[in-house]
Amino acid sequence: MKRYLILEDGSHYEGEGFGSDNFRIGEIVFNTSMTGYQETLSDLSYCGQIAVMTYPLIGNYGINRDDFESLNPAIFGFVVKEACKEPNNFRSIYNLDDFLKLKGIAGIEKIDTRAITKKIREIGTIKAIMSDTLENKDEIVEMLKNTPYARDYVKRVSTQKAYPIPNKGKKVVLIDYGAKLGIIRELSKRNCDLTVVPYDTSAEEILNLNPDGIMLSNGPGNPKDIPESIKIVKKLIGKIPIFGICLGHQIISLACGANTIKLRFGHRGGNHPVKDLATNKVAITSQNHSFAVEIESLSKTNLILTHISLNDGSCEGVKHKKYPVFSVQYHPEASPGPEDCKYLFDDFINLMNKNNKRIKNA
């Protein structure tokens, strides 16, 4: 069946429909990963977005039980050149079409993903929606222009209640802005005794849990849409070691007085080179974000720039001058993508150990 992808600028692209017919207005973005479409689909940072995969064949190894980054995907739509209908993998339990139907996600294939990606790179991300007809295209375009981006994405995807993941190691509170399971897996591998809490849990409640450290997760949308979270983190800085990833990195920076800006088309994929300014080493990283910390604004804060993107020179990491606080814009847990930066979780453990030793010796 024919399906159309209609963009806010009035352009449209013809393809074939698959998955659900649950058409929703979303910000259209592109992802350059060659593998890992299941992790991409289930990454809650895609809440409110329609993702275009630049790799041409998607779905060839199916959907399995093990590679989810969340159990309830929040992505608004999926655009691919070719959706494989008969995957070949011993772990596969669904093909892509069946999975998208199950989760209420609209898909479109046999579409010019290269042309769409080039447009996004030229004009930036804009709103889009799928439709099975062009009869009312003018009305749809007008609706796209007049519909603002939602500002409650983190509220939609954050856990509603705190829950524990018991272990025998360091006590870590994970503030969930839309956390990937990869972050939980990496902390659990290091025997961290986790408590996952909602995004708006107060600083007092968090400190009453007596954690050794706090992890700020990834999540969707503009960090300035959750000012309550920025205020909470501002109260926590200086009290306890903190490690932030992606949205968590942006929240730390805002809490310290820096500014965040929206990138023209963001960073999404598993092949982004990042330079560590302390060692001059370059790592290939997994990324998924629309916003970045404005480097110029760091001069007004107690934060030091630690990492930069070699693609566009944007901020990829900071650390605090006085307190045990650091963060990165990219995803050290990967999922999908290269695992060059998993050592950052070990750095977090070491930071907690040093802080505990300092307290004992005080």
PDB file of C-alpha atoms in Angstrom, residues 60 64 83 92 101 123 129 197 302 307:
ATOM      1  CA  ASN A  60      17.700  -8.420   8.129  1.00  0.00           C
ATOM      2  CA  ASN A  64      15.187 -10.499  19.424  1.00  0.00           C
ATOM      3  CA  ALA A  83      12.503  -3.360   5.290  1.00  0.00           C
ATOM      4  CA  SER A  92      14.890 -13.492  15.898  1.00  0.00           C
ATOM      5  CA  LYS A 101       2.550  -3.240  14.334  1.00  0.00           C
ATOM      6  CA  ILE A 123      17.656  22.907   6.185  1.00  0.00           C
ATOM      7  CA  ILE A 129       4.027  12.986   9.453  1.00  0.00           C
ATOM      8  CA  VAL A 197      14.092   7.216  40.462  1.00  0.00           C
ATOM      9  CA  ASN A 302      33.195  26.084  37.140  1.00  0.00           C
ATOM     10  CA  HIS A 307      35.961  16.389  24.997  1.00  0.00           C
TER      11      HIS A 307
END
